[in-house]
mmCIF file of C-alpha atoms and ligand atoms in Angstrom:
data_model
loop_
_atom_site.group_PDB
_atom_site.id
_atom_site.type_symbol
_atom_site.label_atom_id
_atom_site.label_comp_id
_atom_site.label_asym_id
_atom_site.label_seq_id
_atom_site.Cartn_x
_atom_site.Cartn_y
_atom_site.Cartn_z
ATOM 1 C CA UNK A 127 -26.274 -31.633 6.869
ATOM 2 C CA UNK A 128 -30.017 -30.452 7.117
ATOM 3 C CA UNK A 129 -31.332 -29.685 3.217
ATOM 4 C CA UNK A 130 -31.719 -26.289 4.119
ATOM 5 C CA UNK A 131 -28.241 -25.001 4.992
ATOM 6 C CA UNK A 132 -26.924 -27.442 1.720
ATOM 7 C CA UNK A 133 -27.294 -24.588 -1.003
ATOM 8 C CA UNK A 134 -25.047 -22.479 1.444
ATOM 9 C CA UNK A 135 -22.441 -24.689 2.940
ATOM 10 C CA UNK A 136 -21.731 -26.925 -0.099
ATOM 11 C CA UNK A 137 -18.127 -26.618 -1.246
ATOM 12 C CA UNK A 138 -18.344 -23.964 -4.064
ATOM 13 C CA UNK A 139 -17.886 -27.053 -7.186
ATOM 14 C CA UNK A 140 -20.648 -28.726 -5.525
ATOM 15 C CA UNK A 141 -23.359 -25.772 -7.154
ATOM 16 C CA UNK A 142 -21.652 -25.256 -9.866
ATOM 17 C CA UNK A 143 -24.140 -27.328 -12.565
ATOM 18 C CA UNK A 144 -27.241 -27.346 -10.244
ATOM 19 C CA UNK A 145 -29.872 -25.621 -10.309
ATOM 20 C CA UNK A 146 -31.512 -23.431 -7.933
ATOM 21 C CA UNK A 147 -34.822 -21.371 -8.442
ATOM 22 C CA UNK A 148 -34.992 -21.358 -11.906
ATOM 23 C CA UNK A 149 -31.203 -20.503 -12.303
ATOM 24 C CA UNK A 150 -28.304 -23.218 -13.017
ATOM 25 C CA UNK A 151 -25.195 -21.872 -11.323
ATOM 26 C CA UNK A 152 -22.150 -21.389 -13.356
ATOM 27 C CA UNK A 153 -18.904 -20.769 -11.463
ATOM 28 C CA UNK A 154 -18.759 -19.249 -7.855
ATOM 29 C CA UNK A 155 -17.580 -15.087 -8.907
ATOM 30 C CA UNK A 156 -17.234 -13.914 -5.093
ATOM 31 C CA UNK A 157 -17.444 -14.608 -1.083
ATOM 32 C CA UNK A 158 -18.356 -12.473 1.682
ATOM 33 C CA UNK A 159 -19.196 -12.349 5.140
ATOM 34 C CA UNK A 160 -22.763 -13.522 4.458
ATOM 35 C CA UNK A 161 -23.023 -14.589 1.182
ATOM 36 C CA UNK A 162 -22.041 -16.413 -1.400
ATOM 37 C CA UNK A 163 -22.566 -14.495 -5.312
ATOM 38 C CA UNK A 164 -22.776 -17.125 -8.075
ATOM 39 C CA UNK A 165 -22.495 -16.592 -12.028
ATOM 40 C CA UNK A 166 -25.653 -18.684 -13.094
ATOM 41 C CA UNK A 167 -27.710 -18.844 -16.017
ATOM 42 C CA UNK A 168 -31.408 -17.403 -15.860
ATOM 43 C CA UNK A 169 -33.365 -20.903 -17.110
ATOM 44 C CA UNK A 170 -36.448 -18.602 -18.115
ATOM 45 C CA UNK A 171 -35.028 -15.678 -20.101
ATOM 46 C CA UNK A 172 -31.539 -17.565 -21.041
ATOM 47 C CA UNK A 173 -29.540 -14.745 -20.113
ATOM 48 C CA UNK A 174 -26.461 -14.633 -17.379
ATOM 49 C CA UNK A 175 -27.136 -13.236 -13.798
ATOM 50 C CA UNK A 176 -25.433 -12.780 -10.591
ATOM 51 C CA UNK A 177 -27.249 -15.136 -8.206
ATOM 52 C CA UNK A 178 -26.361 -13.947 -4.529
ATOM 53 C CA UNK A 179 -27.372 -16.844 -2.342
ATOM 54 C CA UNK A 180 -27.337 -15.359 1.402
ATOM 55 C CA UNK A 181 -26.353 -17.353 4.708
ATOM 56 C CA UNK A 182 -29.044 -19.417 5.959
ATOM 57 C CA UNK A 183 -28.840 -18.274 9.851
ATOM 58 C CA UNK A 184 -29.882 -14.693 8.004
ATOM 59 C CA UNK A 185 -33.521 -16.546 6.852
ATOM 60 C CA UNK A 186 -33.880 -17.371 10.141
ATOM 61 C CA UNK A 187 -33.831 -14.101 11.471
ATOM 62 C CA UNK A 188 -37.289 -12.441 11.044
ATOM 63 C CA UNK A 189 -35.569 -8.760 11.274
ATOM 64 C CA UNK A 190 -33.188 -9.664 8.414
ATOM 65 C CA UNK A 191 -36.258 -10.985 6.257
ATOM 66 C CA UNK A 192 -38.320 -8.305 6.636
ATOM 67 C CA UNK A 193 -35.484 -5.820 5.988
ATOM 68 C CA UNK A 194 -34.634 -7.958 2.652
ATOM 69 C CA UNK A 195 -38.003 -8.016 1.621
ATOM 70 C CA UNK A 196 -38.303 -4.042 2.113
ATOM 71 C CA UNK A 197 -34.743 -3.234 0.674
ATOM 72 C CA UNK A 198 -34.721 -5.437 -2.317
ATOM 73 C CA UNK A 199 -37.824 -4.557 -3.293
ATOM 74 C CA UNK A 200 -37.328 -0.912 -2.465
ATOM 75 C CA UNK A 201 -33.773 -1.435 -4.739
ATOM 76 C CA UNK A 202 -35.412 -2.949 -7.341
ATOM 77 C CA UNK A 203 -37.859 0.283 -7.638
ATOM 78 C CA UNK A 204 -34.855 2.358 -8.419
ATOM 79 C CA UNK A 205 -34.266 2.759 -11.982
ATOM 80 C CA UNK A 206 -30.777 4.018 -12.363
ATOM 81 C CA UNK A 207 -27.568 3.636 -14.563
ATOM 82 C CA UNK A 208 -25.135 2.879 -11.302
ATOM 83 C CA UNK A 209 -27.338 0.845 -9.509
ATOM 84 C CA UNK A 210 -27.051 -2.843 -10.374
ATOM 85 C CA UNK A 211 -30.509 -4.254 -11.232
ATOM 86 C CA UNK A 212 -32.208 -6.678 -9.111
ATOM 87 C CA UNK A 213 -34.065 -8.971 -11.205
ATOM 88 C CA UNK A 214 -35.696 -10.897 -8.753
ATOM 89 C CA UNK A 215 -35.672 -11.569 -4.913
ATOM 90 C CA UNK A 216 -37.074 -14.674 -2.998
ATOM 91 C CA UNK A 217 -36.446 -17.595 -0.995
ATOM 92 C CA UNK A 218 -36.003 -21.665 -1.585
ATOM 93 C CA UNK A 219 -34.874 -24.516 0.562
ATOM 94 C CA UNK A 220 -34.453 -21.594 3.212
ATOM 95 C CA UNK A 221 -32.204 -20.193 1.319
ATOM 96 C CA UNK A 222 -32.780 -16.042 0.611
ATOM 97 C CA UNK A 223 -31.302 -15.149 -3.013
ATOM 98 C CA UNK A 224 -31.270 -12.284 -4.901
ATOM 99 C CA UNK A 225 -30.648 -12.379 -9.020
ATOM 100 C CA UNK A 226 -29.076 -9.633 -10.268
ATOM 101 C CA UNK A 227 -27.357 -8.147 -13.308
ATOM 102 C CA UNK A 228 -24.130 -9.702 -13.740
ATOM 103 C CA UNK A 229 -21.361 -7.138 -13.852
ATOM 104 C CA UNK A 230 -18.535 -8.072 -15.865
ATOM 105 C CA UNK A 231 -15.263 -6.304 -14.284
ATOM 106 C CA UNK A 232 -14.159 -6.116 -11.000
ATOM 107 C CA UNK A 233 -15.119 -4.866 -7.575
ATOM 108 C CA UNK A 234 -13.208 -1.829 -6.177
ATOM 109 C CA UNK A 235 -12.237 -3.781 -3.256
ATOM 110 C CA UNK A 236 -9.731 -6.031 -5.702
ATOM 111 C CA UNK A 237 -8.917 -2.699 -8.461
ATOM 112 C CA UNK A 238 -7.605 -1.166 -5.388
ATOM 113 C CA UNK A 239 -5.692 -4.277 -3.860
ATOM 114 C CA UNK A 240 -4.257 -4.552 -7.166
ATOM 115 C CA UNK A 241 -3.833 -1.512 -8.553
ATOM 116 C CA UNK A 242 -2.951 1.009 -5.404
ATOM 117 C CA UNK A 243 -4.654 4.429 -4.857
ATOM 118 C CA UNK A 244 -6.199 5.671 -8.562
ATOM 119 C CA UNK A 245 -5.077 8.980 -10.330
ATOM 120 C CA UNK A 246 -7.001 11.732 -8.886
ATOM 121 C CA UNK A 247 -9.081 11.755 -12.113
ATOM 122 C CA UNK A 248 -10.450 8.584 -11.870
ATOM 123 C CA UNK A 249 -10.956 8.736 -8.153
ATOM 124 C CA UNK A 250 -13.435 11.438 -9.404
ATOM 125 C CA UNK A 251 -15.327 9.787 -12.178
ATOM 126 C CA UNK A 252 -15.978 6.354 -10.003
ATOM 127 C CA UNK A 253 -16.711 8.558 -7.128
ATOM 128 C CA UNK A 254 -19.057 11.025 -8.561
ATOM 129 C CA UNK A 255 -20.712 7.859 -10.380
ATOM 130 C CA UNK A 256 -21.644 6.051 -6.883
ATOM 131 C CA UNK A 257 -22.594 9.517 -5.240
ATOM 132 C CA UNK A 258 -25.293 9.964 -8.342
ATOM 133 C CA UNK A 259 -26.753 6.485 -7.170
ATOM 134 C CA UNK A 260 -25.755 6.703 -3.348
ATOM 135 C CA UNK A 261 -27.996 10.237 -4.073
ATOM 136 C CA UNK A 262 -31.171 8.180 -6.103
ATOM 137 C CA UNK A 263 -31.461 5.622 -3.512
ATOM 138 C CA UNK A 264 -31.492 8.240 -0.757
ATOM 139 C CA UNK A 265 -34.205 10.161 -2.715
ATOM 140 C CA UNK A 266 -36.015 6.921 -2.438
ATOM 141 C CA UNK A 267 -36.056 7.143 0.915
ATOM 142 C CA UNK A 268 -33.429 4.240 1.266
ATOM 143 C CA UNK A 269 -29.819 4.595 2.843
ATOM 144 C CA UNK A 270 -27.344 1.907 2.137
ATOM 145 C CA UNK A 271 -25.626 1.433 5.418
ATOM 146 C CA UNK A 272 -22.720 -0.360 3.820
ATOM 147 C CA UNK A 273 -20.903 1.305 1.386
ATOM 148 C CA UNK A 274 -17.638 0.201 0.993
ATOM 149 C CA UNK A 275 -15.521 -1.148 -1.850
ATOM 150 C CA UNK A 276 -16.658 -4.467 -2.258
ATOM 151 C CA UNK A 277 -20.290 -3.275 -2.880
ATOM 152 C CA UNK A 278 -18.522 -0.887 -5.879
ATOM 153 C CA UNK A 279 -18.291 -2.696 -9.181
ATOM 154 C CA UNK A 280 -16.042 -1.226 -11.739
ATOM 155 C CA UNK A 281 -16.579 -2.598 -15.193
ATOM 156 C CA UNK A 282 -15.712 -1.452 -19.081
ATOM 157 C CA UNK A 283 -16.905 1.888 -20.059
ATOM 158 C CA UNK A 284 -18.265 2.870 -22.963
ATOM 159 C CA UNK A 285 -15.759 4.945 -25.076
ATOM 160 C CA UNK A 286 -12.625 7.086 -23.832
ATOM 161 C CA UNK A 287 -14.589 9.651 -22.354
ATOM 162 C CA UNK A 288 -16.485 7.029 -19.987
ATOM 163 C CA UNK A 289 -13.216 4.452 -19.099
ATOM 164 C CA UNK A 290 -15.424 2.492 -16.520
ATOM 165 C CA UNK A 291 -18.803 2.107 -15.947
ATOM 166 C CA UNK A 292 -19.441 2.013 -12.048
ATOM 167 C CA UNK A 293 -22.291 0.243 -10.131
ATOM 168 C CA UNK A 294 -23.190 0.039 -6.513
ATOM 169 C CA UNK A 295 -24.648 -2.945 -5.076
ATOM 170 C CA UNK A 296 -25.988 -4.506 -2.057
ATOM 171 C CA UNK A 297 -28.527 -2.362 -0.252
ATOM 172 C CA UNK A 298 -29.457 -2.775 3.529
ATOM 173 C CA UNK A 299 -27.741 -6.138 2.737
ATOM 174 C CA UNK A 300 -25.486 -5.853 5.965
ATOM 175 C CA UNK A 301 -25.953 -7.426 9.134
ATOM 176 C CA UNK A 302 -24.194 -4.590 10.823
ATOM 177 C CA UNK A 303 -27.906 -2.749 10.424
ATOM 178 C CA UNK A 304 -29.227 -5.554 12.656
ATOM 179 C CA UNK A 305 -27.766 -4.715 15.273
ATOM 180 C CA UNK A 306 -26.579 -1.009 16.290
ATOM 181 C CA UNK A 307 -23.020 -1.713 16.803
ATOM 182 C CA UNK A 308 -22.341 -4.407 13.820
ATOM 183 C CA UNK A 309 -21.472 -7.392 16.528
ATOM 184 C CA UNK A 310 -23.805 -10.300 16.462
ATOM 185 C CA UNK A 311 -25.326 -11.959 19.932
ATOM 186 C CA UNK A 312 -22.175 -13.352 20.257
ATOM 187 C CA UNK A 313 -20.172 -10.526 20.173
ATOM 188 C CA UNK A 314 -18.273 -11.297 16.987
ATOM 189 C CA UNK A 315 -18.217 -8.716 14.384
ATOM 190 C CA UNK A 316 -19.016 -9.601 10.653
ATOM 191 C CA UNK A 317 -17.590 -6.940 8.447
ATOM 192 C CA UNK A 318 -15.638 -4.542 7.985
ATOM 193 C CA UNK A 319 -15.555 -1.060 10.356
ATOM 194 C CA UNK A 320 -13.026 0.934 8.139
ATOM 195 C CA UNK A 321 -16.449 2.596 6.989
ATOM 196 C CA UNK A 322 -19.088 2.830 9.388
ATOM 197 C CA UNK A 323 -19.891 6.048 10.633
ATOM 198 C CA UNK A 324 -19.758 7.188 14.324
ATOM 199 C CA UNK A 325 -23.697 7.300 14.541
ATOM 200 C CA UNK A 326 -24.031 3.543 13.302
ATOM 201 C CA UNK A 327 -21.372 2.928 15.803
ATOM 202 C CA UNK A 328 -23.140 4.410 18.904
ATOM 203 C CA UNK A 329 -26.459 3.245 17.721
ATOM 204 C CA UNK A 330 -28.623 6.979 16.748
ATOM 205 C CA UNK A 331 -30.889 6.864 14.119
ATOM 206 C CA UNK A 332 -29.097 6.388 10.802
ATOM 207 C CA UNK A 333 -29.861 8.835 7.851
ATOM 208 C CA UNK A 334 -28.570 9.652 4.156
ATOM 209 C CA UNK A 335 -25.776 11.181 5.577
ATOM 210 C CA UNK A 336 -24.185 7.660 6.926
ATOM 211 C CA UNK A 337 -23.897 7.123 3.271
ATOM 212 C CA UNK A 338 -22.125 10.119 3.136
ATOM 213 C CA UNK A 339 -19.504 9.257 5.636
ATOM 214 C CA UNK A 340 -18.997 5.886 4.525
ATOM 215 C CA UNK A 341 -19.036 7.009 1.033
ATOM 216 C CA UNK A 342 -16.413 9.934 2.129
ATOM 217 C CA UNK A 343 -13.761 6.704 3.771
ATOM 218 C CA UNK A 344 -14.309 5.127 0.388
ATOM 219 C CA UNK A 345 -13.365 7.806 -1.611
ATOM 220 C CA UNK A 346 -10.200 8.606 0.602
ATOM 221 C CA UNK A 347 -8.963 5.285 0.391
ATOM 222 C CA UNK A 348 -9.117 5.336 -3.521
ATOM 223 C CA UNK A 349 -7.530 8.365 -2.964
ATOM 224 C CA UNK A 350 -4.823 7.044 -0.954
ATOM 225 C CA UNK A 351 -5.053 3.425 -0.519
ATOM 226 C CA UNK A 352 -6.224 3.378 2.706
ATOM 227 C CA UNK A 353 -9.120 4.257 4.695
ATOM 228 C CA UNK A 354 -9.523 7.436 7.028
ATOM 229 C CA UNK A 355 -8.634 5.553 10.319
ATOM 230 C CA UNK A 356 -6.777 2.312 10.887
ATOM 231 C CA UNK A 357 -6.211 1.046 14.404
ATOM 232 C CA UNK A 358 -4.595 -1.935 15.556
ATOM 233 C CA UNK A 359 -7.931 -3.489 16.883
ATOM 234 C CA UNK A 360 -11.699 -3.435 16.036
ATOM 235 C CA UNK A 361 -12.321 -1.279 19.545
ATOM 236 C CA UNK A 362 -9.920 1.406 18.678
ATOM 237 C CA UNK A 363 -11.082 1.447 15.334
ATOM 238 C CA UNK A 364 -14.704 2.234 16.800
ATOM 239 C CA UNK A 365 -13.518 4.881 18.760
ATOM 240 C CA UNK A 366 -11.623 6.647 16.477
ATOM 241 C CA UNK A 367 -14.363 6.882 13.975
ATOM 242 C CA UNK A 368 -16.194 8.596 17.144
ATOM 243 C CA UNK A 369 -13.537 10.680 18.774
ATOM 244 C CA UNK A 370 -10.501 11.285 16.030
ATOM 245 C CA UNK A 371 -10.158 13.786 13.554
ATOM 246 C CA UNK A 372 -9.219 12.020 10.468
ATOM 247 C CA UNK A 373 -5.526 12.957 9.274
ATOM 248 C CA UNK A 374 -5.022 15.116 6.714
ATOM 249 C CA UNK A 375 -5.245 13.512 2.995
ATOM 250 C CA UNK A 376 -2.314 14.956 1.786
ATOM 251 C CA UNK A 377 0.074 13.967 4.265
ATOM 252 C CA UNK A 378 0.053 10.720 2.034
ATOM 253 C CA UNK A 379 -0.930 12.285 -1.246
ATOM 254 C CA UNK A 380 1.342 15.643 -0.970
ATOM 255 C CA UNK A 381 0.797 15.896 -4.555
ATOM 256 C CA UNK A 382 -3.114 17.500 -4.020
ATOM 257 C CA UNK A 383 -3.747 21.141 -2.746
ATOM 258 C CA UNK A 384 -4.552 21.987 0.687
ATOM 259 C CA UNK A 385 -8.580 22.631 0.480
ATOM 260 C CA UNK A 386 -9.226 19.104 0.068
ATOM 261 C CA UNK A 387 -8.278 17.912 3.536
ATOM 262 C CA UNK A 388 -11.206 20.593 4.913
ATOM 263 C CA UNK A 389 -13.478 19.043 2.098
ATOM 264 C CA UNK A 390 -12.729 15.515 3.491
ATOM 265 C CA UNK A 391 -12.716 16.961 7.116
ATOM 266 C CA UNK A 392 -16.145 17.853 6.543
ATOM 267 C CA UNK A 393 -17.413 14.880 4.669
ATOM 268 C CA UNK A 394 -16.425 12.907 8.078
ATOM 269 C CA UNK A 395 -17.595 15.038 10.197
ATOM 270 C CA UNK A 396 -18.491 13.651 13.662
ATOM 271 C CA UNK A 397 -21.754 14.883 14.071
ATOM 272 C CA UNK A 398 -24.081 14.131 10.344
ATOM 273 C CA UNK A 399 -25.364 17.964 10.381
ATOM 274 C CA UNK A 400 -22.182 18.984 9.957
ATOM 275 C CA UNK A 401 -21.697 16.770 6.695
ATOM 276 C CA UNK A 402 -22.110 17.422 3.303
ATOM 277 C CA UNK A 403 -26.096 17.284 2.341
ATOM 278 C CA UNK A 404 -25.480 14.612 -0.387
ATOM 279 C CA UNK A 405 -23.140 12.569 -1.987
ATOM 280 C CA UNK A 406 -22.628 14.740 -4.926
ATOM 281 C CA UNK A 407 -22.111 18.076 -3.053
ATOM 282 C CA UNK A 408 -19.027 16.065 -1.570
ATOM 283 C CA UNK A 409 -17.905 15.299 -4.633
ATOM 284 C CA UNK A 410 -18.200 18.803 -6.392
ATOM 285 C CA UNK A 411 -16.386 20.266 -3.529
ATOM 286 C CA UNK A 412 -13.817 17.196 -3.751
ATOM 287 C CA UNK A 413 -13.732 18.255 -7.588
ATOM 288 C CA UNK A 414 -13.372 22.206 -7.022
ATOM 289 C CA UNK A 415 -10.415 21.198 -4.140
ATOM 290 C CA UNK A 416 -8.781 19.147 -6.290
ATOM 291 C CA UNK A 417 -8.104 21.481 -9.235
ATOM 292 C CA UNK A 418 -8.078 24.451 -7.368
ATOM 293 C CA UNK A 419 -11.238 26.121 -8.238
ATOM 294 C CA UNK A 420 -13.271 28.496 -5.711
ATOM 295 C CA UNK A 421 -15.927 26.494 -3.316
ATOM 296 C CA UNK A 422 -18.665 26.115 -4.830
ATOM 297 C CA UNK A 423 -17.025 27.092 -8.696
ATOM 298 C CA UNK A 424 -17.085 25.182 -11.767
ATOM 299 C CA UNK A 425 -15.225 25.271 -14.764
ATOM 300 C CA UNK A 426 -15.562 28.547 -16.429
ATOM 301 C CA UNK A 427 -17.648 27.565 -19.582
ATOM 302 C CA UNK A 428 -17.316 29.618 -23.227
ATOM 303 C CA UNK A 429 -20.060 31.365 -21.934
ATOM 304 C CA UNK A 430 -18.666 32.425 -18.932
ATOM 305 C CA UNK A 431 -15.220 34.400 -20.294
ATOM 306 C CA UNK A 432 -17.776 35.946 -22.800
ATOM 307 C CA UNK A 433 -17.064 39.365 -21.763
ATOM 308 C CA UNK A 434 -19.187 41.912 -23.378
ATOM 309 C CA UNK A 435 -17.876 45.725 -24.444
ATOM 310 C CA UNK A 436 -19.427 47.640 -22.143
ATOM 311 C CA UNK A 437 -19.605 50.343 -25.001
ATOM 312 C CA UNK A 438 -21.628 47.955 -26.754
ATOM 313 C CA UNK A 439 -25.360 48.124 -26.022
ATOM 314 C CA UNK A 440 -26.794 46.570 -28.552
ATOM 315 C CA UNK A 441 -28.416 43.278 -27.835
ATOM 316 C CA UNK A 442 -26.283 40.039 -29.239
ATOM 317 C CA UNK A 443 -27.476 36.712 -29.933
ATOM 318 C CA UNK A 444 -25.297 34.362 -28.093
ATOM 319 C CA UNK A 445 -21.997 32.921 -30.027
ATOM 320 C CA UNK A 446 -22.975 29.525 -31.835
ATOM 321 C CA UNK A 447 -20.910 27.557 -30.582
ATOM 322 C CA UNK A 448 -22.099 28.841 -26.681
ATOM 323 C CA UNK A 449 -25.116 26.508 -27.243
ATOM 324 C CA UNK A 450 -23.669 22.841 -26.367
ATOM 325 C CA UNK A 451 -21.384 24.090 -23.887
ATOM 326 C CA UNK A 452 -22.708 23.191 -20.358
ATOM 327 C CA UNK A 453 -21.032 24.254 -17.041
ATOM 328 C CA UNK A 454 -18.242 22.002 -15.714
ATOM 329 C CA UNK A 455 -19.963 20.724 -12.306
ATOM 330 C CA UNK A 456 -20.081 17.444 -11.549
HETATM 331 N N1 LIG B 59 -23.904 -8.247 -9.683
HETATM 332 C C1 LIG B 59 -22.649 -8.714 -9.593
HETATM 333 N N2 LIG B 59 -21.939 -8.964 -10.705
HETATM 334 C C2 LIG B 59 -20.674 -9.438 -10.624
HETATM 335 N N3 LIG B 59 -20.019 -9.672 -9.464
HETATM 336 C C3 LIG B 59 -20.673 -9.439 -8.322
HETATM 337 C C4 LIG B 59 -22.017 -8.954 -8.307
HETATM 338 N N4 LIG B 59 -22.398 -8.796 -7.025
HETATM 339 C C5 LIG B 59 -21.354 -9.170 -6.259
HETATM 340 N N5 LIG B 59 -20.299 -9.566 -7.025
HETATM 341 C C6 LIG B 59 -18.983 -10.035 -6.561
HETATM 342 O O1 LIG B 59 -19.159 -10.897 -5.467
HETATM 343 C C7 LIG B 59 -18.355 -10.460 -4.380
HETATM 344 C C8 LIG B 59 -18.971 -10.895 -3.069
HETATM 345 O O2 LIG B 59 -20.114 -10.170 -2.832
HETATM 346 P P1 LIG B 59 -20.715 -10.061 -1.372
HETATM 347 O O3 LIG B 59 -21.159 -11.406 -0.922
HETATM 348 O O4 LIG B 59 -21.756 -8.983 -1.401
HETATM 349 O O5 LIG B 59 -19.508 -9.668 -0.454
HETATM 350 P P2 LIG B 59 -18.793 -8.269 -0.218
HETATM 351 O O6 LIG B 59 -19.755 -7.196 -0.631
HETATM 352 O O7 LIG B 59 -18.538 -8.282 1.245
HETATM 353 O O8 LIG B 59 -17.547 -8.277 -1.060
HETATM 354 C C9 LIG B 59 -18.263 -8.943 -4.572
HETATM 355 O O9 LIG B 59 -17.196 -8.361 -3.911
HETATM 356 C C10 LIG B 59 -18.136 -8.877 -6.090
HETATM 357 O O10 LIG B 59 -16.808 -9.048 -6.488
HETATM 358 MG MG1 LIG B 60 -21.555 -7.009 -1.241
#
């Protein structure tokens, strides 16, 4: 085994104890298609970390490289409360690796495997959590390309009013954006396709609102349990994401109204100027379909069902207890 691919290909218990770039790994906390994410303790600052150590065939690739360089350090520029912090990118023994904060919880992928589809109510507060950061990073000028549940960490909130605390993760980390259709030279796919929208697929340029679309399959699968489309093989899959409409939401969730099968219809639109403009506006309309309010509504507020006498035209201070009360939206 050369010494560069042995941080990568060592059985998981073979890290665990050693050291690597100034961290010592503690216990291996997930897998995917081209990485491996350690627990490890930062040596420097004595704190815990998630250590993502990254396939070596992707250091070898100069478009990958560049790309990580770019998006980590582009990630690490945005300050935000649901994006997970990178602490520091770089490479060693070949190996690229990214330290980040270490997320106690669990990633959506697994709270959804085990759990099923999530009350409407929480499907809202995760999903208008990861729109506020899908919507910082694309204010930074950076799109994600790969949202999807596994990239969605769910851990403790802070009181009752804030159950979970939600991060997104993983930025321009996919290989699907090095190559237009998500296959490799080989013509084997690595990833999943139950999110990618159709103009990733057929290889236009890519924009915010590919975040949106992915974002939008997310959502309907916590919503349901499963994504928009599911085909029998990776090519059908493709083409449905291109050709299909989507099926309506609530044929499986009968239980919520009507308007949110045109709010999700829209949200996976086909063409991405026919999409929601952000992340959030998907998720207030989501919100206003969901209990019934008027497109584009809110929650009336105090202030709103203040209804002065119109006999009355004397000039009013407003109630005191109008002052904290903001409008409903998300
Ligand atoms: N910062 C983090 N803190 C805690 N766990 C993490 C962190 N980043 C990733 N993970 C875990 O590691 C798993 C594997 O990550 P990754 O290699 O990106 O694969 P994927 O995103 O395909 O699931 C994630 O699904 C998640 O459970
Ligand atoms: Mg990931």
């Amino acid at each position: 085994m050369s010494r560069d691919t042995s941080l990568f290909t060592g059985r998981p218990s073979e890290l665990v104890g050693r050291q690597v770039a100034g961290y010592r790994i503690e216990q291996e906390i997930g897998r995917g298609g081209m990485a491996v994410v350690y627990r490890a303790r930062d040596l420097r600052l004595e704190r815990t970390v998630a250590l993502k150590l990254l396939a070596p065939e992707l250091a070898r690739n100069d478009t990958f490289r560049r790309r990580f360089t770019h998006e980590s350090r582009a990630a690490a520029a945005i300050d935000h409360p649901h994006i997970v912090p990178v602490f520091e990118a770089g490479e060693t023994d070949g190996i690229l690796y990214i330290a980040m904060r270490y997320v106690a919880g669990s990633d959506l992928r697994h709270l959804l495997d085990r759990e099923g589809p999530l009350p409407p109510a929480t499907a809202l507060r995760v999903a208008a959590q990861v729109a506020s950061a899908l919507d910082a990073a694309h204010d930074h000028g950076l799109v994600h390309r790969d949202v999807k549940p596994g990239n969605i960490l769910v851990s403790r909130g802070t009181d009752s009013d804030h159950p979970e605390h939600v991060y997104l993760t993983d930025f321009g980390l996919t290989k699907k954006s090095l190559s237009l259709t998500g296959f490799t030279t080989v013509g084997q796919f690595v990833g999943t396709l139950d999110y990618v929208a159709p103009e990733q697929i057929s290889g236009r340029p890519v924009d915010a609102r590919c975040d949106v679309y992915g974002f939008a399959c997310v959502v309907h699968e916590t919503l349901t349990g499963h994504p928009p489309f599911r085909r029998d093989d990776d090519m059908a899959l493709l083409w449905a994401h291109q050709y299909d409409d989507p099926p309506p939401l609530t044929r499986t969730r009968p239980d919520l109204p009507e308007q949110v099968d045109a709010v999700f219809a829209k949200a996976l639109a086909k063409s991405p100027e026919d999409r929601y403009p952000s992340c959030l506006a998907f998720v207030t309309a989501l919100r206003n379909a969901t209990t019934g309010r008027a497109a584009g509504g809110y929650a009336p507020t105090h202030v709103d069902l203040h209804v002065p006498d119109p006999a009355d035209d004397r000039p009013k201070p407003p109630p005191r207890w109008a002052a904290p009360v903001f409008g409903g939206g998300v």
